[in-house]
Coordinates of C-alpha atoms and ligand atoms in Angstrom, one line a residue:
X1186 CA -0.1 0.1 0.2
X1187 CA 1.4 3.3 -0.9
X1188 CA 1.2 6.2 1.7
X1189 CA 1.3 9.1 -0.6
X1190 CA 0.7 11.6 1.9
X1191 CA 3.2 13.3 3.9
X1192 CA 1.4 12.5 7.3
X1193 CA 1.4 8.7 6.3
X1194 CA 5.1 8.1 5.5
X1195 CA 7.4 5.7 7.3
X1196 CA 9.5 8.9 8.4
X1197 CA 8.5 12.6 9.1
X1198 CA 9.1 15.6 7.0
X1199 CA 9.8 19.3 8.4
X1200 CA 8.6 20.4 4.9
X1201 CA 5.6 18.5 3.7
X1202 CA 5.5 20.1 0.4
X1203 CA 8.5 18.0 -0.6
X1204 CA 6.2 14.8 -0.5
X1205 CA 6.0 15.0 -4.0
X1206 CA 4.7 11.9 -5.9
X1207 CA 3.4 13.0 -8.9
X1208 CA 5.0 14.0 -12.3
X1209 CA 6.2 17.8 -12.2
X1210 CA 5.1 19.1 -15.4
X1211 CA 5.1 23.0 -16.4
X1212 CA 5.1 23.5 -12.6
X1213 CA 2.0 21.2 -12.2
X1214 CA 1.4 17.8 -10.4
X1215 CA 0.4 15.7 -13.4
X1216 CA -0.9 11.9 -14.0
X1217 CA 0.1 9.3 -16.3
X1218 CA -2.2 9.6 -19.1
X1219 CA -2.7 5.8 -18.5
X1220 CA -4.0 6.7 -15.0
X1221 CA -1.4 3.7 -13.7
X1222 CA 1.1 4.2 -11.0
X1223 CA 4.2 2.1 -9.9
X1224 CA 5.4 1.5 -6.4
X1225 CA 8.2 2.9 -4.5
X1226 CA 9.9 0.4 -2.6
X1227 CA 12.0 0.9 0.8
X1228 CA 14.9 -1.5 0.1
X1229 CA 15.5 -1.9 3.9
X1230 CA 12.2 -3.4 4.6
X1231 CA 10.9 -4.4 0.9
X1232 CA 7.8 -2.5 1.7
X1233 CA 6.1 0.1 -0.6
X1234 CA 6.0 3.5 0.7
X1235 CA 4.9 5.4 -2.2
X1236 CA 3.9 5.3 -5.6
X1237 CA 4.4 7.5 -8.8
X1238 CA 2.7 8.0 -12.1
X1239 CA 3.8 5.2 -14.6
X1240 CA 4.2 7.5 -17.7
X1241 CA 4.6 5.4 -20.9
X1242 CA 5.7 6.8 -24.5
X1243 CA 2.3 8.7 -24.6
X1244 CA 3.3 11.1 -22.1
X1245 CA 6.7 12.3 -23.2
X1246 CA 5.4 14.9 -26.0
X1247 CA 3.6 17.1 -23.5
X1248 CA 7.0 17.0 -21.1
X1249 CA 9.1 18.2 -23.8
X1250 CA 6.6 20.4 -25.4
X1251 CA 6.4 22.2 -22.0
X1252 CA 10.5 22.5 -21.8
X1253 CA 10.5 23.6 -25.3
X1254 CA 8.0 26.4 -24.4
X1255 CA 10.0 27.3 -21.4
X1256 CA 13.5 27.4 -23.5
X1257 CA 12.1 30.3 -25.5
X1258 CA 11.6 32.3 -22.5
X1259 CA 14.4 30.9 -20.2
X1260 CA 17.1 30.7 -22.8
X1261 CA 16.9 34.8 -23.2
X1262 CA 17.5 35.3 -19.3
X1263 CA 21.0 36.8 -18.7
X1264 CA 23.7 34.2 -17.1
X1265 CA 23.6 36.4 -13.7
X1266 CA 20.1 35.9 -13.7
X1267 CA 20.3 32.1 -14.2
X1268 CA 23.1 31.9 -11.6
X1269 CA 20.9 34.0 -9.1
X1270 CA 18.1 31.6 -9.4
X1271 CA 20.4 28.7 -9.4
X1272 CA 21.9 30.0 -6.3
X1273 CA 18.2 30.0 -4.4
X1274 CA 17.8 26.5 -5.7
X1275 CA 21.1 25.6 -4.0
X1276 CA 20.1 27.4 -0.7
X1277 CA 16.7 25.6 -0.5
X1278 CA 18.1 22.1 -1.3
X1279 CA 20.6 23.1 1.8
X1280 CA 17.8 24.2 3.8
X1281 CA 15.9 21.0 3.3
X1282 CA 18.9 18.8 3.7
X1283 CA 17.2 16.9 6.6
X1284 CA 14.2 15.8 4.6
X1285 CA 15.7 15.1 1.7
X1286 CA 18.4 12.5 3.6
X1287 CA 15.5 10.5 5.0
X1288 CA 13.9 10.4 1.4
X1289 CA 17.1 9.0 0.1
X1290 CA 17.3 6.5 2.6
X1291 CA 14.1 5.1 2.1
X1292 CA 14.7 5.1 -1.9
X1293 CA 17.9 3.9 -2.0
X1294 CA 18.7 2.0 1.2
X1295 CA 21.8 4.1 2.1
X1296 CA 22.8 4.8 5.7
X1297 CA 21.6 8.2 6.8
X1298 CA 25.2 9.4 7.0
X1299 CA 25.9 8.7 3.5
X1300 CA 22.5 10.3 2.5
X1301 CA 23.9 13.5 4.3
X1302 CA 27.1 13.1 2.3
X1303 CA 25.4 12.8 -1.1
X1304 CA 23.5 15.9 -0.3
X1305 CA 26.4 17.8 0.6
X1306 CA 28.3 16.3 -2.7
X1307 CA 25.2 17.2 -4.8
X1308 CA 25.3 20.9 -3.4
X1309 CA 28.6 21.2 -4.5
X1310 CA 27.4 20.9 -8.1
X1311 CA 24.6 23.5 -7.6
X1312 CA 27.1 26.0 -6.0
X1313 CA 29.6 25.3 -8.7
X1314 CA 27.5 26.2 -11.8
X1315 CA 26.3 29.1 -10.1
X1316 CA 29.7 30.4 -10.8
X1317 CA 30.1 28.9 -14.2
X1318 CA 27.0 30.5 -15.5
X1319 CA 28.7 33.7 -16.1
X1320 CA 32.0 32.5 -17.1
X1321 CA 30.7 31.1 -20.3
X1322 CA 32.8 32.9 -23.1
X1323 CA 33.4 32.5 -26.8
X1324 CA 36.3 33.0 -28.7
X1325 CA 38.4 35.5 -31.4
X1326 CA 40.5 33.8 -34.0
X1327 CA 43.0 35.3 -36.0
X1328 CA 42.2 34.6 -39.5
X1329 CA 44.6 33.9 -42.6
X1330 CA 42.6 35.7 -44.9
X1331 CA 43.0 39.6 -45.4
X1332 CA 39.9 41.6 -44.2
X1333 CA 38.3 38.5 -42.3
X1334 CA 37.8 38.1 -38.4
X1335 CA 36.4 35.0 -37.1
X1336 CA 34.9 34.6 -33.5
X1337 CA 32.7 32.0 -31.6
X1338 CA 29.6 32.6 -29.3
X1339 CA 28.2 29.5 -27.2
X1340 CA 24.6 29.3 -26.9
X1341 CA 22.4 27.1 -25.2
X1342 CA 21.7 23.3 -27.0
X1343 CA 17.8 23.6 -26.2
X1344 CA 15.9 20.8 -24.3
X1345 CA 17.8 18.5 -22.7
X1346 CA 16.6 15.0 -21.5
X1347 CA 18.4 13.3 -18.6
X1348 CA 17.7 9.4 -17.6
X1349 CA 19.3 9.2 -14.0
X1350 CA 20.1 6.2 -12.2
X1351 CA 19.0 5.1 -8.7
X1352 CA 22.4 5.0 -6.7
X1353 CA 23.0 8.8 -6.6
X1354 CA 19.6 10.3 -7.3
X1355 CA 20.2 13.7 -6.1
X1356 CA 23.9 14.1 -6.9
X1357 CA 23.3 13.2 -10.4
X1358 CA 20.3 15.3 -11.2
X1359 CA 21.9 18.1 -9.5
X1360 CA 25.3 17.8 -11.6
X1361 CA 23.2 17.4 -14.6
X1362 CA 20.6 19.8 -14.1
X1363 CA 22.6 22.4 -12.6
X1364 CA 24.8 22.6 -15.8
X1365 CA 22.1 22.6 -17.9
X1366 CA 20.2 25.3 -16.1
X1367 CA 23.3 27.3 -16.0
X1368 CA 23.6 27.0 -19.8
X1369 CA 20.2 28.1 -20.7
X1370 CA 18.8 25.3 -21.5
X1371 CA 15.6 23.4 -20.1
X1372 CA 15.3 19.9 -18.8
X1373 CA 12.9 16.7 -18.5
X1374 CA 14.2 14.4 -16.0
X1375 CA 13.6 10.9 -16.2
X1376 CA 14.4 9.5 -12.6
X1377 CA 14.7 5.6 -11.9
X1378 CA 11.7 3.9 -10.9
X1379 CA 13.4 3.3 -7.8
X1380 CA 14.2 6.8 -6.6
X1381 CA 11.5 9.3 -8.4
X1382 CA 10.3 10.9 -5.0
X1383 CA 13.7 12.6 -4.2
X1384 CA 13.9 14.1 -8.0
X1385 CA 10.0 15.3 -7.8
X1386 CA 11.2 17.0 -4.5
X1387 CA 14.1 18.9 -6.5
X1388 CA 11.6 19.8 -9.0
X1389 CA 9.2 21.3 -6.4
X1390 CA 12.2 23.4 -4.7
X1391 CA 13.3 24.7 -8.4
X1392 CA 9.7 26.2 -8.7
X1393 CA 10.2 27.8 -5.3
X1394 CA 13.5 29.1 -6.4
X1395 CA 12.0 30.5 -9.2
X1396 CA 12.9 28.6 -12.2
X1397 CA 10.0 29.0 -14.9
X1398 CA 7.5 26.3 -15.2
X1399 CA 9.2 23.5 -17.6
X1400 CA 12.4 24.4 -17.0
X1401 CA 12.9 21.5 -15.1
X1402 CA 10.1 18.6 -15.7
X1403 CA 10.0 15.4 -14.2
X1404 CA 8.5 12.3 -15.8
X1405 CA 8.2 9.2 -13.4
X1406 CA 7.9 5.7 -15.1
X1407 CA 8.1 2.1 -14.0
X1408 CA 10.8 -0.3 -14.7
X1409 CA 9.0 -2.1 -17.5
X1410 CA 7.8 1.3 -19.4
X1411 CA 11.5 2.5 -18.9
X1412 CA 12.8 1.5 -22.2
X1413 CA 9.7 3.2 -24.4
X1414 CA 9.9 6.3 -22.2
X1415 CA 14.0 6.5 -22.8
X1416 CA 13.2 5.8 -26.4
X1417 CA 10.6 8.3 -27.1
X1418 CA 12.8 11.2 -25.3
X1419 CA 16.1 10.2 -27.1
X1420 CA 14.2 10.3 -30.5
X1421 CA 12.0 13.1 -29.8
X1422 CA 12.8 15.9 -32.5
X1423 CA 12.7 18.9 -30.0
X1424 CA 15.0 17.0 -27.4
X1425 CA 18.4 18.1 -28.4
X1426 CA 20.8 16.7 -26.2
X1427 CA 20.6 13.3 -23.9
X1428 CA 22.7 13.0 -20.9
X1429 CA 22.8 9.5 -19.4
X1430 CA 24.3 8.0 -16.5
X1431 CA 24.0 3.8 -16.2
X1432 CA 25.3 0.7 -17.2
X1433 CA 27.4 0.3 -20.4
X1434 CA 24.8 -1.7 -21.9
X1435 CA 22.0 0.9 -22.0
X1436 CA 24.4 3.1 -22.8
X1437 CA 24.9 1.6 -26.1
X1438 CA 21.3 1.5 -26.5
X1439 CA 20.9 5.4 -25.9
X1440 CA 23.8 6.0 -28.3
X1441 CA 22.0 4.1 -31.2
X1442 CA 18.8 5.9 -30.5
X1443 CA 20.7 9.4 -30.3
X1444 CA 22.6 8.7 -33.5
X1445 CA 19.2 8.1 -35.5
X1446 CA 19.2 11.8 -35.6
X1447 CA 22.8 12.6 -34.7
X1448 CA 21.7 13.9 -31.4
X1449 CA 24.2 14.9 -29.1
X1450 CA 24.9 12.9 -26.0
X1451 CA 26.8 12.7 -23.0
X1452 CA 27.3 9.2 -21.6
X1453 CA 28.6 8.2 -18.1
X1454 CA 28.6 4.6 -17.8
X1455 CA 29.8 1.6 -16.1
X1456 CA 33.3 1.2 -14.1
X1457 CA 35.3 -1.9 -13.4
X1458 CA 37.8 0.2 -11.5
X1459 CA 41.0 -1.1 -10.0
X1460 CA 42.2 -0.5 -6.7
X1461 CA 46.3 -1.2 -6.6
X1462 CA 48.2 -1.0 -3.5
X1463 CA 52.2 -1.1 -3.8
X1464 CA 54.6 -2.4 -1.1
X1465 CA 55.6 0.9 -0.4
X1466 CA 52.0 2.6 0.0
X1467 CA 51.1 4.3 3.2
X1468 CA 48.5 1.0 4.5
X1469 CA 46.5 2.9 6.7
X1470 CA 45.9 5.6 3.9
X1471 CA 45.0 3.1 1.4
X1472 CA 42.7 1.0 3.6
X1473 CA 40.9 4.0 4.9
X1474 CA 40.1 5.0 1.2
X1475 CA 39.2 1.5 0.2
X1476 CA 36.8 1.0 3.2
X1477 CA 35.2 4.2 2.1
X1478 CA 35.3 3.6 -1.6
X1479 CA 34.4 -0.1 -1.5
X1480 CA 31.6 -0.6 1.2
X1481 CA 30.2 3.1 0.6
X1482 CA 26.4 2.5 -0.5
X1483 CA 27.4 -1.2 -0.3
X1484 CA 29.5 -1.1 -3.5
X1485 CA 26.5 0.5 -5.7
X1486 CA 28.9 3.2 -7.0
X1487 CA 30.2 3.5 -10.9
X1488 CA 33.4 4.6 -9.2
X1489 CA 33.6 1.9 -6.6
X1490 CA 36.5 -0.3 -6.6
X1491 CA 35.4 -3.6 -8.3
X1492 CA 39.2 -5.3 -8.3
X1493 CA 41.7 -5.0 -5.7
X1494 CA 45.4 -5.6 -6.6
X1495 CA 47.7 -6.1 -3.7
X1496 CA 51.5 -6.4 -4.1
X1497 CA 53.0 -9.7 -2.9
X1498 CA 55.3 -8.1 0.1
X1499 CA 52.0 -6.4 2.0
X1500 CA 49.4 -8.9 0.7
X1501 CA 48.9 -10.7 3.7
X1502 CA 48.9 -8.2 6.4
X1503 CA 46.5 -5.9 4.0
X1504 CA 44.2 -8.3 3.6
X1505 CA 44.0 -9.4 7.2
X1506 CA 43.3 -5.9 7.9
X1507 CA 40.9 -5.7 5.3
X1508 CA 38.7 -8.6 6.7
X1509 CA 39.2 -7.3 10.2
X1510 CA 37.9 -3.5 9.3
X1511 CA 35.3 -5.0 7.0
X1512 CA 33.8 -7.4 9.9
X1513 CA 33.1 -4.6 12.1
X1514 CA 30.5 -3.0 9.5
X1515 CA 27.0 -2.9 10.7
X1516 CA 24.4 -4.1 8.2
X1517 CA 21.0 -2.6 8.9
X1518 CA 18.6 -0.4 7.7
X1519 CA 19.7 2.7 6.6
X1520 CA 17.4 5.2 9.2
X1521 CA 18.8 2.9 12.3
X1522 CA 21.4 4.5 14.2
X1523 CA 24.9 3.0 13.8
X1524 CA 24.1 1.4 10.4
X1525 CA 27.3 1.5 8.2
X1526 CA 26.4 -1.0 5.3
X1527 CA 22.7 -0.8 4.0
X1528 CA 20.9 -3.1 1.7
X1529 CA 21.3 -3.1 -2.0
X1530 CA 18.7 -1.0 -3.9
X1531 CA 17.1 -3.5 -5.9
X1532 CA 16.5 -7.4 -5.6
X1533 CA 18.2 -7.7 -9.2
X1534 CA 21.4 -6.3 -7.5
X1535 CA 21.1 -9.4 -4.8
X1536 CA 20.6 -11.8 -7.8
X1537 CA 23.5 -10.4 -9.7
X1538 CA 25.6 -10.5 -6.8
X1539 CA 25.1 -14.1 -6.1
X1540 CA 25.9 -15.4 -9.7
X1541 CA 29.2 -13.3 -9.7
X1542 CA 30.2 -15.0 -6.5
X1543 CA 29.2 -18.6 -7.1
X1544 CA 31.1 -18.3 -10.9
X1545 CA 34.1 -16.8 -8.9
X1546 CA 34.1 -19.4 -6.4
X1547 CA 33.4 -22.2 -9.2
X1548 CA 36.8 -20.8 -10.9
X1549 CA 38.8 -21.0 -8.0
X1550 CA 38.3 -17.9 -5.7
X1551 CA 38.1 -18.3 -2.2
X1552 CA 35.4 -16.5 0.3
X1553 CA 37.3 -15.2 3.0
X1554 CA 34.5 -12.9 4.6
X1555 CA 31.2 -13.4 4.0
X1556 CA 28.9 -15.8 2.2
X1557 CA 28.0 -14.1 -1.3
X1558 CA 24.3 -15.0 -0.6
X1559 CA 21.5 -12.6 0.6
X1560 CA 20.8 -12.4 4.3
X1561 CA 17.2 -13.3 4.0
X1562 CA 16.0 -15.7 1.8
X1563 CA 12.9 -13.9 1.2
X1564 CA 14.7 -10.9 0.1
X1565 CA 13.9 -9.9 -3.5
X1566 CA 10.0 -11.2 -3.2
X1567 CA 9.0 -7.9 -1.9
X1568 CA 6.9 -9.5 0.7
X1569 CA 7.0 -6.9 2.9
X1570 CA 9.2 -8.8 5.5
X1571 CA 12.7 -8.4 4.9
X1572 CA 15.2 -5.7 2.9
X1573 CA 17.6 -6.6 0.0
X1574 CA 20.6 -7.2 2.5
X1575 CA 24.0 -9.1 1.6
X1576 CA 26.8 -8.9 4.4
X1577 CA 30.2 -7.9 3.0
X1578 CA 31.8 -10.5 1.0
X1579 CA 35.3 -10.8 0.2
X1580 CA 37.0 -13.2 -2.2
X1581 CA 40.8 -13.9 -2.7
X1582 CA 42.4 -15.8 -5.5
X1583 CA 40.5 -14.0 -7.9
X1584 CA 41.7 -14.3 -11.9
X1585 CA 40.9 -12.2 -14.8
X1586 CA 38.6 -14.7 -16.3
X1587 CA 36.0 -14.6 -13.6
X1588 CA 32.8 -12.7 -14.3
X1589 CA 33.4 -10.4 -11.4
X1590 CA 36.7 -9.5 -12.6
X1591 CA 35.0 -8.1 -16.0
X1592 CA 31.5 -7.0 -15.3
X1593 CA 30.4 -4.3 -12.6
X1594 CA 29.8 -5.9 -9.5
X1595 CA 27.5 -3.1 -7.8
X1596 CA 27.3 -5.0 -4.5
X1597 CA 28.8 -5.6 -1.3
X1598 CA 31.4 -7.9 -2.9
X1599 CA 35.3 -7.6 -3.3
X1600 CA 37.8 -9.6 -5.1
X1601 CA 41.4 -9.8 -4.3
X1602 CA 44.3 -10.4 -6.4
X1603 CA 48.0 -10.8 -5.6
X1604 CA 50.5 -9.2 -8.0
X1605 CA 54.4 -9.0 -8.5
X1606 CA 55.6 -6.1 -10.4
X1607 CA 54.4 -2.9 -11.9
X1608 CA 54.0 -4.0 -15.2
X1609 CA 51.9 -6.9 -14.3
X1610 CA 49.5 -4.8 -12.4
X1611 CA 49.1 -2.3 -15.4
X1612 CA 48.4 -4.8 -18.0
X1613 CA 45.8 -6.3 -15.3
X1614 CA 44.2 -2.9 -14.5
X1615 CA 43.7 -2.1 -18.2
X1616 CA 42.5 -5.5 -19.2
X1617 CA 38.7 -4.5 -19.4
X1618 CA 36.7 -2.9 -21.9
X1619 CA 35.8 0.0 -19.2
X1620 CA 37.9 2.9 -18.2
X1621 CA 36.1 5.1 -15.7
X1622 CA 38.6 5.3 -12.8
X1623 CA 41.6 3.6 -11.6
X1624 CA 43.3 4.1 -7.9
X1625 CA 47.2 3.5 -7.2
X1626 CA 48.8 3.7 -4.0
X1627 CA 52.7 4.3 -3.8
X1628 CA 55.0 6.8 -2.3
X1629 CA 57.1 6.4 -5.2
X1630 CA 56.6 9.6 -7.2
X1631 CA 58.3 8.3 -10.3
X1632 CA 55.9 5.6 -10.3
X1633 CA 52.6 7.7 -9.6
X1634 CA 53.6 9.8 -12.6
X1635 CA 53.9 6.6 -14.8
X1636 CA 50.9 5.2 -13.5
X1637 CA 48.9 8.5 -14.3
X1638 CA 50.0 8.1 -18.0
X1639 CA 49.8 4.2 -18.1
X1640 CA 46.3 3.1 -16.5
X1641 CA 43.5 3.3 -19.0
X1642 CA 40.7 5.7 -17.3
X1643 CA 39.1 9.1 -17.6
X1644 CA 40.4 9.5 -13.6
X1645 CA 42.9 8.4 -11.9
X1646 CA 43.2 8.5 -8.3
X1647 CA 46.7 8.6 -6.9
X1648 CA 47.1 7.9 -3.1
X1649 CA 43.2 8.6 -2.9
X1650 CA 40.0 6.4 -3.4
X1651 CA 38.0 9.9 -3.9
X1652 CA 38.4 11.4 -7.1
X1653 CA 34.7 13.0 -7.6
X1654 CA 34.5 16.7 -7.3
X1655 CA 32.2 19.4 -8.8
X1656 CA 35.4 21.7 -9.9
X1657 CA 37.1 18.6 -11.8
X1658 CA 35.9 16.9 -15.2
X1659 CA 34.1 13.5 -14.4
X1660 CA 34.2 11.0 -17.2
X1661 CA 35.2 7.8 -18.4
X1662 CA 37.2 6.6 -21.6
X1663 CA 36.9 3.3 -23.4
X1664 CA 33.2 1.7 -22.7
X1665 CA 33.0 3.7 -19.6
X1666 CA 31.6 6.6 -21.7
X1667 CA 32.1 10.0 -23.3
X1668 CA 31.6 13.6 -22.5
X1669 CA 32.7 15.1 -19.1
X1670 CA 30.3 16.1 -16.3
X1671 CA 31.5 18.9 -13.7
X1672 CA 34.7 20.8 -13.8
X1673 CA 35.6 24.4 -15.3
X1674 CA 34.1 25.0 -18.8
X1675 CA 33.9 21.3 -20.2
X1676 CA 30.7 20.2 -18.4
X1677 CA 28.6 23.3 -19.0
X1678 CA 29.5 23.2 -22.7
X1679 CA 28.0 19.6 -22.9
X1680 CA 24.9 21.7 -22.8
X1681 CA 25.9 24.5 -25.5
X1682 CA 26.4 24.7 -29.1
X1683 CA 29.2 26.5 -30.5
X1684 CA 28.8 29.3 -33.2
X1685 CA 31.2 30.6 -35.6
X1686 CA 30.6 34.2 -37.1
X1687 CA 32.8 35.5 -40.2
X1688 CA 33.2 38.9 -40.6
X1689 CA 34.6 40.9 -43.7
X1690 CA 36.1 44.2 -42.6
X1691 CA 36.7 47.3 -44.2
X1692 CA 40.3 47.9 -44.0
X1693 CA 41.5 51.4 -43.5
X1694 CA 43.1 54.1 -45.7
X1695 CA 44.4 57.2 -43.8
X1696 CA 44.7 60.6 -45.5
X1697 CA 47.3 62.9 -43.8
X1698 CA 47.6 66.3 -45.3
X1699 CA 50.2 68.5 -44.3
X1700 CA 49.7 72.3 -43.6
X1701 CA 53.6 73.2 -44.1
X1702 CA 54.3 71.8 -47.6
X1703 CA 51.0 70.7 -49.2
X1704 CA 52.0 66.9 -49.4
X1705 CA 49.5 64.6 -48.8
X1706 CA 50.4 61.1 -47.3
X1707 CA 48.3 58.0 -47.2
X1708 CA 48.4 55.5 -44.9
X1709 CA 47.2 51.8 -45.8
X1710 CA 46.4 49.8 -43.2
X1711 CA 45.5 46.0 -43.5
X1712 CA 45.9 45.9 -47.4
X1713 CA 48.3 43.2 -47.9
X1714 CA 49.5 44.7 -51.5
X1715 CA 49.7 48.5 -50.3
X1716 CA 51.7 48.3 -47.0
X1717 CA 53.5 51.3 -47.9
X1718 CA 52.8 54.8 -47.6
X1719 CA 51.8 56.6 -50.6
X1720 CA 52.8 60.0 -51.1
X1721 CA 51.6 62.2 -53.7
X1722 CA 54.0 64.5 -55.4
X1723 CA 53.7 68.1 -54.4
X1724 CA 53.8 69.3 -57.9
X1725 CA 50.6 67.3 -59.3
X1726 CA 48.4 68.7 -56.1
X1727 CA 49.7 72.4 -57.0
X1728 CA 48.6 72.2 -60.5
X1729 CA 44.7 72.4 -60.0
X1730 CA 45.5 74.9 -57.4
X1731 CA 43.3 73.7 -54.5
X1732 CA 43.9 74.5 -51.1
X1733 CA 44.5 71.5 -48.6
X1734 CA 42.2 71.1 -45.4
X1735 CA 44.1 71.1 -42.1
X1736 CA 42.5 68.0 -40.9
X1737 CA 42.7 64.0 -41.1
X1738 CA 40.6 62.3 -43.6
X1739 CA 39.7 58.5 -43.2
X1740 CA 38.9 56.3 -46.2
X1741 CA 38.1 52.5 -45.9
X1742 CA 39.2 50.3 -48.5
X1743 CA 36.8 47.7 -49.4
X1744 CA 38.9 44.7 -50.0
X1745 CA 37.7 42.1 -52.3
X1746 CA 39.3 38.5 -53.0
X1747 CA 37.5 38.2 -56.4
X1748 CA 40.3 40.5 -58.4
X1749 CA 41.3 44.1 -59.3
X1750 CA 38.2 44.6 -61.4
X1751 CA 35.6 44.4 -58.2
X1752 CA 38.3 46.3 -56.1
X1753 CA 36.7 49.8 -54.9
X1754 CA 37.3 52.5 -52.3
X1755 CA 34.9 53.7 -50.1
X1756 CA 35.6 57.1 -48.5
X1757 CA 34.2 58.0 -45.1
X1758 CA 35.2 61.3 -43.9
X1759 CA 36.0 62.8 -40.5
X1760 CA 37.0 66.3 -40.0
X1761 CA 38.4 67.6 -36.7
X1762 CA 37.4 70.8 -37.3
X1763 CA 33.4 70.0 -37.2
X1764 CA 32.0 69.5 -33.8
X1765 CA 30.2 66.7 -34.5
X1766 CA 32.5 64.1 -36.4
X1767 CA 30.9 64.5 -39.6
X1768 CA 31.0 61.0 -41.8
X1769 CA 29.9 60.9 -45.3
X1770 CA 30.2 58.8 -48.2
X1771 CA 32.2 60.8 -50.8
X1772 CA 32.2 58.3 -53.5
X1773 CA 33.5 55.0 -54.4
X1774 CA 35.9 54.6 -57.4
X1775 CA 36.9 51.3 -59.4
X1776 CA 40.7 50.8 -58.6
X1777 CA 41.4 48.6 -62.0
X1778 CA 43.6 50.5 -64.5
X1779 CA 46.3 52.2 -62.8
X1780 CA 46.2 51.8 -59.0
X1781 CA 48.6 54.9 -57.9
X1782 CA 46.7 57.1 -60.6
X1783 CA 43.4 56.3 -59.0
X1784 CA 44.9 56.7 -55.5
X1785 CA 46.1 60.1 -56.2
X1786 CA 42.8 60.9 -57.7
X1787 CA 40.9 59.5 -54.7
X1788 CA 43.1 60.8 -52.1
X1789 CA 42.6 64.5 -53.3
X1790 CA 38.7 63.6 -53.7
X1791 CA 38.8 62.7 -49.9
X1792 CA 40.6 66.2 -49.4
X1793 CA 38.3 68.1 -51.5
X1794 CA 35.4 66.3 -49.5
X1795 CA 36.8 67.3 -46.5
X1796 CA 35.0 70.7 -47.4
X1797 CA 31.9 69.8 -47.9
X1798 CA 29.2 70.7 -45.4
X1799 CA 26.9 68.7 -43.1
X1800 CA 24.5 67.6 -45.7
X1801 CA 26.8 67.4 -48.6
X1802 CA 28.3 64.0 -49.7
X1803 CA 28.4 65.4 -53.4
X1804 CA 31.8 66.2 -54.4
X1805 CA 32.7 70.1 -54.3
X1806 CA 32.8 72.2 -57.3
X1807 CA 36.8 72.2 -57.0
X1808 CA 36.7 68.5 -57.0
X1809 CA 34.8 68.2 -60.1
X1810 CA 37.4 70.8 -61.9
X1811 CA 39.9 68.5 -60.5
X1812 CA 38.6 65.3 -61.9
X1813 CA 38.0 66.9 -65.4
X1814 CA 41.5 68.2 -65.1
X1815 CA 42.8 64.7 -64.2
X1816 CA 40.9 63.3 -67.2
X1817 CA 42.2 65.7 -69.8
Ligands
SSN200 O1 28.0 6.3 -9.5 C1 28.3 7.2 -10.1 C2 28.7 8.5 -9.3 C3 29.4 8.6 -8.4 C4 30.2 9.8 -8.1 O2 29.8 10.8 -8.8 O3 31.3 9.9 -7.5

C-alpha cells in the first residue's frame, strides 16, 4: 500500500511540500495518461511506501513541449539571472537537507550518514554551476584571410533529456540539471523507478526558487515502461541533447537512438575500477580510502573499487586488516543509528551478486569473509518482510577470467588478487573494456606519474580513493562513456552549441595632409598589397591649385578577393574641425586600371570632400574641376 501523503510516510518531513508523488510538468502535478502508478519500495524493509505515475511513451511529448516552450523564454535570461536562481535553488536544497536525506534513505537504502554525504556532494554542483553560468565565453580567431575576422559564441543547445540512475539520485540530477540550467537549457528528467520522489522534491524546490514552469520537468515511469520512455525522449525532435548515467549496455542503446538523428549525448557508464596497492604505500591511508570507496552504498557506485590488486610483500598483512575492518561494518536499515552498510537497492542487485560470487568460486576463488548470499532468503520477493541485504563478502584468488573481474559488481562484494610487478598490474588493470577510474597507492613519485599516464581510465586516483568533485571533469573513456560532467568549461559546454561568426572588415586608408608643404600622405592599413605609405608628388597637387584642408580624412578600402576589377575604395570622412565628427560617403571608385593614379585621384577627392558641409556628400565644385583636369 502506498502512503502518498506526507502524514503517512514511514518518516517525518519538516517541510511537507517535499512529499511530491506525481509528475512535475510545467510547474504542475500531472498523472500518467494511462492513470497507472508504480510502487516505490524501501530496500531496507522491502515495503512499499509511495507510488508515482507510470508514464509511458505517450506521456513524453507533453513533458518535452513544456520544456520547449520554457526554453524560448528561459534561454533569454541573462547568465546572472540564471545564476541567481540557481543559487536560490541551492540554498533551498541545503535548507531541506534533513528531509531530503530521509527520502534518500527510503529510496536507495543507503545509511543516513551517507545520504547526508550525498546531499553535501550534490550541492557542490549547484554551487559550482552558479559560478559557471557567468563564465561562458566565446573566442576570437586570427584569420589567415585578409580582411576577415572569425569568432565564436556559445549558446544553450535547447531541451535536454536526463536519464538518471538510482544510486546517487540527488547528486546526479543536480550534476546534470545545474549545468544545463546554468547554460540556459531546459530539462526533462526521467528518474529511475526506484528513486522518483527525491527528484520530484528537487523539481518542487526549483519552482520555489523561481525557475519558470517547464525549466525542469520530471516524468516518472516504472521499470517496465522505462525503455519506451527513454526511447521516446531520445528520438523526440525537440530534444536536442541526452545525458545518461547508467550501465554500458543501456548506454550503447541510448547511443544508437541518439545516432538516428545525430543527437548529442553525454554518457557516464559502467566502471570496473582497479584499486592497486604497492608494497611502499601508506597502508593506513590506502585501507581508509578502500573502506570508504568499496563499502559506500553497499558497493553501488560506478566509481567503486571492483578489483583489488595488492603487491606480494604486503598482501597478507593488508588482507588481514581488510577482513578485520570489514567485519566491523554494521549491516542494517539505513535509518537505524549506527548502520554503516545498508541493503542493495534492488532485488536484481542481489541476484547478480550471488551469480558473480558463484561463478568466481566455481573458477577457484576463495571466500574469506561473508557468504556471497542474501541475508534473508525471502529478499527479493517484496513480501513486505525483509530488505535486500547481503553481508560484505571478500574473495581471494580472483583471476581475470572470472565474471566479477570483467563486469561491474555493484554490490558489497570484493575480489582480491596478488601481483608482483608494476608492469604486470598495469596490464591487468587495463585488461577491461571499461575505463572510468583507477586508483593506485604508492609513495614512489616516479611511479605515480607513470601510473597516471599508463592506466587507461578517464580519472586516476593517486593515493586517494575519492576523485569525484564539482570542480574537476568527471567521465570515463573506453566503454565507460564519453563526455564530461563537472569541471571548468567542459561540463557546461556539454549543454551548449558553438557558433562561428565570420566578418569581412573594411580596412582603413588614412589620408594625412600637411599644412606646411602641401604634401598629402596616404597610410594604408590591413591591405597586403599597399603596406607602404603612398606620397603624392607635391607638384601634382599644385596644378589645380586646390587649397588643402587642415585635418585628417579617413577612407575605407573595401578589399575584395575577387580581383582588381571588383576592388573599390569607399571614403568616409572625419573632420576634426567639425563639432560633430562628420561622416559621409564621398564616392567610391574602381581601382582597376592604374592603382597609383587612382589613389592620387581618390586622395585628393577625399581632401576636397573635407570641405563639404554637413548635408553634403557630393564632390565639391573644386573636386569636379580636378576630376576634369585629371581626365584631360
Ligand atoms: O555512481 C556514479 C557517480 C559517483 C560519483 O559521482 O562519484
